[in-house]
Coordinates of C-alpha atoms and ligand atoms in Angstrom, one line a residue:
M1 CA 109.6 108.3 123.3
N2 CA 113.0 108.3 125.1
D3 CA 113.9 111.8 126.2
N4 CA 117.5 111.3 125.1
V5 CA 116.4 110.8 121.5
I6 CA 114.4 114.0 121.7
D7 CA 117.3 115.9 123.1
E8 CA 119.5 114.6 120.3
L9 CA 117.0 115.5 117.7
K10 CA 116.8 119.1 119.1
K11 CA 120.4 119.5 118.1
V12 CA 119.7 118.9 114.4
L13 CA 116.1 120.1 114.1
P14 CA 114.3 123.2 115.5
E15 CA 112.0 122.3 118.3
D16 CA 108.8 123.4 116.4
R17 CA 109.5 120.8 113.8
I18 CA 109.6 117.9 116.3
L19 CA 106.0 117.0 117.1
L20 CA 105.0 114.4 119.7
Q21 CA 101.9 112.2 119.4
E22 CA 100.9 113.9 116.2
P23 CA 97.5 112.7 114.8
M24 CA 98.2 111.2 111.4
R25 CA 94.7 111.9 110.2
L26 CA 95.9 115.5 109.8
H27 CA 98.6 114.3 107.3
C28 CA 96.8 111.7 105.2
S29 CA 94.2 112.2 102.5
F30 CA 91.9 109.4 104.0
R31 CA 91.7 111.6 107.2
T32 CA 92.1 108.6 109.4
G33 CA 94.8 107.1 111.6
G34 CA 96.1 107.5 115.1
P35 CA 99.1 109.4 116.5
A36 CA 102.7 109.0 115.5
D37 CA 105.0 109.0 118.5
L38 CA 107.3 111.4 116.7
F39 CA 106.6 113.5 113.6
L40 CA 109.6 115.2 112.2
R41 CA 109.6 117.9 109.5
V42 CA 112.9 118.2 107.8
S43 CA 113.8 121.1 105.5
S44 CA 117.2 120.0 104.1
R45 CA 119.3 117.0 103.3
E46 CA 121.6 117.8 106.2
E47 CA 118.7 117.8 108.6
L48 CA 117.4 114.6 107.1
E49 CA 120.7 112.8 107.4
G50 CA 121.1 114.1 111.0
V51 CA 117.6 112.9 112.0
L52 CA 118.1 109.5 110.3
R53 CA 121.5 109.0 112.1
I54 CA 119.9 109.6 115.5
L55 CA 116.9 107.5 114.9
R56 CA 119.0 104.6 113.6
Q57 CA 121.4 104.8 116.6
A58 CA 118.4 104.7 119.0
Q59 CA 116.8 101.9 116.9
V60 CA 113.5 103.9 116.4
P61 CA 111.4 102.5 113.6
T62 CA 111.2 105.2 111.0
Y63 CA 108.6 105.8 108.3
L64 CA 108.7 108.3 105.5
L65 CA 105.7 110.3 104.5
G66 CA 105.1 112.5 101.5
R67 CA 101.7 114.2 101.2
G68 CA 100.0 111.1 102.6
T69 CA 97.8 110.6 99.5
N70 CA 98.5 106.9 99.0
V71 CA 98.6 105.6 102.6
L72 CA 96.4 104.2 105.2
V73 CA 97.7 104.6 108.8
A74 CA 96.6 102.3 111.6
D75 CA 94.1 103.6 114.1
E76 CA 96.6 102.8 116.8
G77 CA 99.0 105.2 115.1
I78 CA 102.7 104.7 114.6
R79 CA 105.1 103.5 117.2
G80 CA 108.2 105.2 116.0
A81 CA 109.0 108.3 113.9
V82 CA 107.4 109.7 110.8
V83 CA 109.7 111.9 108.7
T84 CA 108.4 114.3 106.1
M85 CA 110.0 116.6 103.6
T86 CA 106.8 118.2 102.4
D87 CA 107.1 121.4 104.4
R88 CA 110.3 123.0 103.0
M89 CA 112.2 120.4 101.0
D90 CA 110.2 121.5 98.0
R91 CA 112.3 123.6 95.8
I92 CA 111.8 123.5 92.0
E93 CA 114.2 124.7 89.4
V94 CA 113.8 125.0 85.7
S95 CA 116.8 125.1 83.4
G96 CA 116.4 124.8 79.6
N97 CA 114.2 121.7 79.0
T98 CA 114.7 120.2 82.4
V99 CA 112.9 120.6 85.7
T100 CA 114.5 119.6 89.0
A101 CA 112.4 119.3 92.1
E102 CA 113.1 118.3 95.7
A103 CA 111.2 115.3 97.1
G104 CA 108.7 117.3 99.1
A105 CA 107.5 119.3 96.2
P106 CA 103.8 118.7 95.2
L107 CA 103.4 117.3 91.7
S108 CA 100.9 119.9 90.9
R109 CA 103.5 122.7 91.5
I110 CA 106.1 120.9 89.4
A111 CA 103.6 120.5 86.6
A112 CA 102.7 124.1 86.9
A113 CA 106.3 125.2 86.8
A114 CA 106.8 123.2 83.6
K115 CA 103.8 124.8 82.0
D116 CA 104.9 128.3 83.0
H117 CA 108.2 127.7 81.2
G118 CA 106.4 126.3 78.1
L119 CA 107.6 122.7 78.8
T120 CA 105.3 119.8 77.9
G121 CA 105.3 116.2 79.3
L122 CA 104.1 116.7 82.8
E123 CA 100.5 117.6 82.1
F124 CA 99.3 114.1 83.3
A125 CA 100.8 114.8 86.7
A126 CA 99.0 118.1 87.4
G127 CA 96.0 116.5 89.1
I128 CA 97.9 113.8 91.1
P129 CA 97.9 115.1 94.7
G130 CA 101.1 113.5 95.9
S131 CA 104.7 114.8 96.4
L132 CA 107.6 114.0 94.1
G133 CA 109.0 111.4 96.5
G134 CA 105.8 109.4 96.7
A135 CA 105.3 109.8 92.9
I136 CA 108.8 108.3 92.2
L137 CA 108.3 105.4 94.6
M138 CA 104.9 104.7 93.0
N139 CA 105.8 105.6 89.4
A140 CA 102.6 107.7 89.6
G141 CA 100.7 108.0 86.4
A142 CA 97.4 109.0 84.8
Y143 CA 95.8 109.4 81.4
G144 CA 98.5 107.6 79.6
G145 CA 101.4 109.4 81.3
E146 CA 103.7 108.1 84.0
M147 CA 106.9 109.2 85.8
K148 CA 108.8 106.6 83.8
Q149 CA 108.4 108.6 80.6
V150 CA 109.8 111.8 81.8
V151 CA 112.3 111.2 84.7
R152 CA 115.9 111.7 83.6
E153 CA 117.5 110.9 87.0
V154 CA 116.7 110.5 90.6
T155 CA 118.9 111.4 93.5
M156 CA 118.5 109.2 96.5
L157 CA 119.8 108.5 100.0
K158 CA 120.7 104.8 100.3
S159 CA 121.7 103.0 103.4
T160 CA 124.9 101.0 102.9
A161 CA 127.0 98.9 105.3
A162 CA 129.8 100.9 106.9
S163 CA 132.8 98.9 107.9
D164 CA 134.1 101.5 110.3
Q165 CA 130.8 101.9 112.3
G166 CA 130.8 98.8 114.5
S167 CA 128.5 95.8 114.3
S168 CA 125.3 97.6 113.5
G169 CA 126.9 100.2 111.3
T170 CA 125.2 101.5 108.3
E171 CA 125.7 104.9 106.7
D172 CA 123.7 107.0 104.2
T173 CA 125.2 107.5 100.7
V174 CA 123.8 109.9 98.1
V175 CA 123.4 108.2 94.7
T176 CA 122.1 109.5 91.4
I177 CA 120.4 106.9 89.3
P178 CA 119.4 107.4 85.6
G179 CA 115.7 107.0 84.9
E180 CA 116.3 103.9 82.8
E181 CA 117.8 102.2 85.9
M182 CA 114.9 103.1 88.2
E183 CA 113.0 99.9 87.3
F184 CA 109.8 101.8 86.9
G185 CA 106.8 99.5 86.5
Y186 CA 103.1 99.7 87.1
R187 CA 102.9 101.6 90.4
T188 CA 106.3 100.5 91.4
S189 CA 110.0 101.4 91.1
R190 CA 113.3 100.4 92.5
V191 CA 112.6 102.7 95.6
K192 CA 109.7 100.5 96.4
T193 CA 111.4 97.2 95.9
E194 CA 114.9 98.1 97.3
G195 CA 114.2 101.0 99.7
G196 CA 116.0 104.3 99.8
I197 CA 114.9 107.9 100.2
V198 CA 114.2 110.1 97.2
L199 CA 115.8 113.5 97.7
S200 CA 115.1 115.0 94.3
A201 CA 114.6 114.2 90.6
T202 CA 115.1 115.8 87.3
F203 CA 112.6 115.6 84.4
A204 CA 113.6 115.9 80.8
L205 CA 110.7 117.7 79.0
E206 CA 110.1 119.2 75.5
E207 CA 109.2 122.6 74.4
G208 CA 105.5 123.1 73.9
D209 CA 102.9 125.8 73.5
P210 CA 101.9 127.1 77.0
A211 CA 98.3 127.6 75.9
E212 CA 98.1 124.0 74.7
I213 CA 99.7 122.7 77.8
A214 CA 97.3 124.7 80.0
A215 CA 94.3 123.4 77.9
K216 CA 95.4 119.8 78.3
M217 CA 95.7 120.2 82.1
E218 CA 92.3 121.8 82.3
D219 CA 90.8 119.0 80.2
L220 CA 92.3 116.3 82.5
A221 CA 91.2 118.2 85.6
A222 CA 87.7 118.3 84.2
R223 CA 87.8 114.6 83.5
R224 CA 88.9 114.0 87.1
R225 CA 86.1 116.2 88.6
D226 CA 83.6 114.4 86.4
K227 CA 84.6 110.8 87.3
Q228 CA 86.2 110.9 90.7
P229 CA 84.7 111.5 94.1
L230 CA 87.0 114.3 94.9
E231 CA 84.6 115.8 97.5
Y232 CA 85.4 112.9 99.9
P233 CA 88.6 111.9 101.6
S234 CA 90.3 108.9 99.9
A235 CA 93.6 107.7 98.6
G236 CA 92.6 107.8 95.0
S237 CA 92.3 104.4 93.3
T238 CA 92.3 101.8 96.1
F239 CA 93.3 98.9 93.9
K240 CA 95.7 98.4 91.1
R241 CA 94.3 97.9 87.6
P242 CA 94.1 94.2 87.0
E243 CA 95.5 93.2 83.6
G244 CA 93.0 93.6 80.8
D245 CA 90.3 94.9 83.1
F246 CA 89.4 97.7 85.5
A247 CA 89.0 97.3 89.3
G248 CA 86.0 99.6 89.3
R249 CA 84.2 97.5 86.7
L250 CA 84.8 94.2 88.6
I251 CA 83.7 95.9 91.8
E252 CA 80.5 97.2 90.2
E253 CA 79.8 93.8 88.6
A254 CA 80.1 92.2 92.1
G255 CA 77.3 94.4 93.2
L256 CA 79.4 96.5 95.6
R257 CA 78.6 100.1 94.4
G258 CA 78.0 102.1 97.6
F259 CA 78.9 99.1 99.8
S260 CA 79.9 100.4 103.2
I261 CA 81.2 99.4 106.6
G262 CA 81.2 102.1 109.3
G263 CA 82.2 105.4 107.7
A264 CA 84.0 103.8 104.8
Q265 CA 82.3 103.2 101.5
V266 CA 82.9 102.0 97.9
S267 CA 82.2 105.3 96.1
E268 CA 78.9 105.5 94.2
K269 CA 80.6 107.8 91.7
H270 CA 83.6 105.6 91.0
C271 CA 83.7 102.0 92.3
G272 CA 87.5 101.9 92.2
F273 CA 87.7 104.5 95.1
V274 CA 87.1 103.6 98.7
I275 CA 86.1 106.8 100.4
N276 CA 85.7 108.2 103.9
R277 CA 82.0 109.2 104.0
G278 CA 82.5 110.8 107.3
G279 CA 83.8 109.5 110.6
A280 CA 85.5 106.4 109.1
T281 CA 88.3 104.7 110.9
S282 CA 91.2 103.0 109.2
A283 CA 89.7 99.7 110.4
D284 CA 86.5 100.5 108.5
V285 CA 88.5 101.3 105.3
M286 CA 90.5 98.0 105.7
A287 CA 87.3 96.1 106.3
V288 CA 85.8 97.4 103.1
I289 CA 89.0 96.6 101.2
D290 CA 89.0 93.1 102.5
A291 CA 85.3 92.5 101.7
V292 CA 85.7 93.9 98.2
R293 CA 88.6 91.6 97.4
A294 CA 86.8 88.6 98.7
R295 CA 83.6 89.3 96.9
V296 CA 85.3 90.2 93.6
F297 CA 87.2 87.0 93.8
E298 CA 84.0 85.0 94.3
T299 CA 82.2 86.7 91.4
S300 CA 85.0 87.0 88.9
G301 CA 87.9 84.8 90.0
R302 CA 90.2 87.9 90.0
M303 CA 92.1 88.8 93.1
L304 CA 92.4 92.6 93.3
E305 CA 95.8 93.9 94.5
R306 CA 95.8 96.9 96.8
E307 CA 97.5 100.1 95.6
V308 CA 97.1 101.9 98.9
I309 CA 100.1 101.3 101.2
Y310 CA 99.4 100.4 104.9
L311 CA 101.6 102.3 107.4
G312 CA 102.2 101.2 110.9
M313 CA 100.3 97.9 110.6
Ligands
FAD1 C1 92.1 112.1 94.9 C2 93.3 111.3 94.5 C3 93.6 111.0 93.2 C4 94.8 110.3 92.9 N1 95.1 110.1 91.6 C5 96.2 109.4 91.3 C6 96.6 109.2 89.9 O1 95.9 109.6 89.0 N2 97.7 108.5 89.6 C7 98.5 108.0 90.6 O2 99.5 107.3 90.3 N3 98.2 108.2 91.9 C8 97.1 108.9 92.3 N4 96.8 109.1 93.6 C9 97.6 108.4 94.6 C10 98.8 109.3 95.1 O3 98.5 110.7 94.9 C11 100.1 108.9 94.4 O4 100.4 107.6 94.7 C12 101.2 109.8 94.9 O5 102.4 109.5 94.1 C13 101.6 109.5 96.4 O6 102.5 110.6 96.8 P1 102.5 111.0 98.3 O7 103.6 112.1 98.4 O8 101.2 111.4 98.8 O9 103.0 109.7 99.0 P2 102.6 109.1 100.4 O10 101.2 108.6 100.3 O11 102.9 110.1 101.5 O12 103.6 107.9 100.5 C14 103.5 106.8 99.6 C15 104.7 105.9 99.7 O13 105.8 106.7 99.3 C16 106.8 106.7 100.3 N5 107.6 107.9 100.2 C17 107.1 109.2 100.3 N6 108.0 110.1 100.1 C18 109.2 109.4 99.9 C19 110.5 109.7 99.6 N7 110.9 111.0 99.5 N8 111.4 108.7 99.4 C20 111.0 107.4 99.5 N9 109.8 107.0 99.7 C21 108.9 108.0 99.9 C22 106.1 106.5 101.6 O14 106.9 106.0 102.6 C23 105.0 105.6 101.2 O15 105.5 104.2 101.2 C24 95.6 109.8 93.9 C25 95.3 110.0 95.3 C26 94.2 110.8 95.6 C27 93.8 111.1 97.0

């Protein structure tokens, strides 16, 4: 990485939050992936904007990372910069029936804050291991709940053309978008299709009984522990649910329960999860994903779509 870029970054970010050649396996739930040239931990919108301006001017490819629970990073790592807000841009505020959280806040903490204030609606999110930013991009959901049902508005940073910044000029604008205009769909949203960076979101919830909310969360957590291979690194469901069916059922029917390549395996506990059994590379995980898609297509005529996002490849 160009020394000038690093010198510039040091003006907007403390040095201990500028990491060079940072192994991405430390930041992804699959526990695979090579080093990112630059790994930047921002703690405020001002820092984020400063970092983005410098990276853009220097034309450094830039990737955003939440808690890394839905991504697979190339074994070769990432040529460019990874920016994360999960360290300190994670404030949560409760006011009346609304909860506002910053992009780096873990969903589990947001759901817990809602519960502690007797607010119902986010129980489904308590066991999803991602951050708010990743959850908005993915319209994360579980057990009949999804972001779409509870998000009142999302505040984002959008890149727009700036007429006063020369030929390559773009600038970042903060916009607040109502939930109904977020184009939330199954594991997608307008952030995924149009780009942009989630800064924060506000949830509109309802008053509920704290004991009932806690009991529902515990019930869903028990269902997860019972059905999902939580003891192994993974990115949760590897494939999207095909219409009218389940990826896990199709994979099992194709005879792939326990199928493995290198250290990656179709979970024996839940066929919809590809897991890292130990020592897997991202190439192993990708090879299992490709083999599963091909075999399921042969046996059922259905082409599974990946839910996991590939980063740096
Ligand atoms: C054991 C396990 C269980 C899971 N169960 C579920 C489940 O029940 N339901 C479900 O929906 N998902 C589930 N997941 C998947 C994952 O937790 C969700 O998709 C989650 O929303 C991803 O959030 P993240 O912060 O980890 O995002 P990351 O994986 O870090 O990133 C995902 C995408 O979001 C982008 N992104 C991250 N932050 C921002 C931001 N601030 N602005 C714009 N883009 C951003 C990244 O660039 C990337 O493209 C599970 C994963 C695991 C490991």
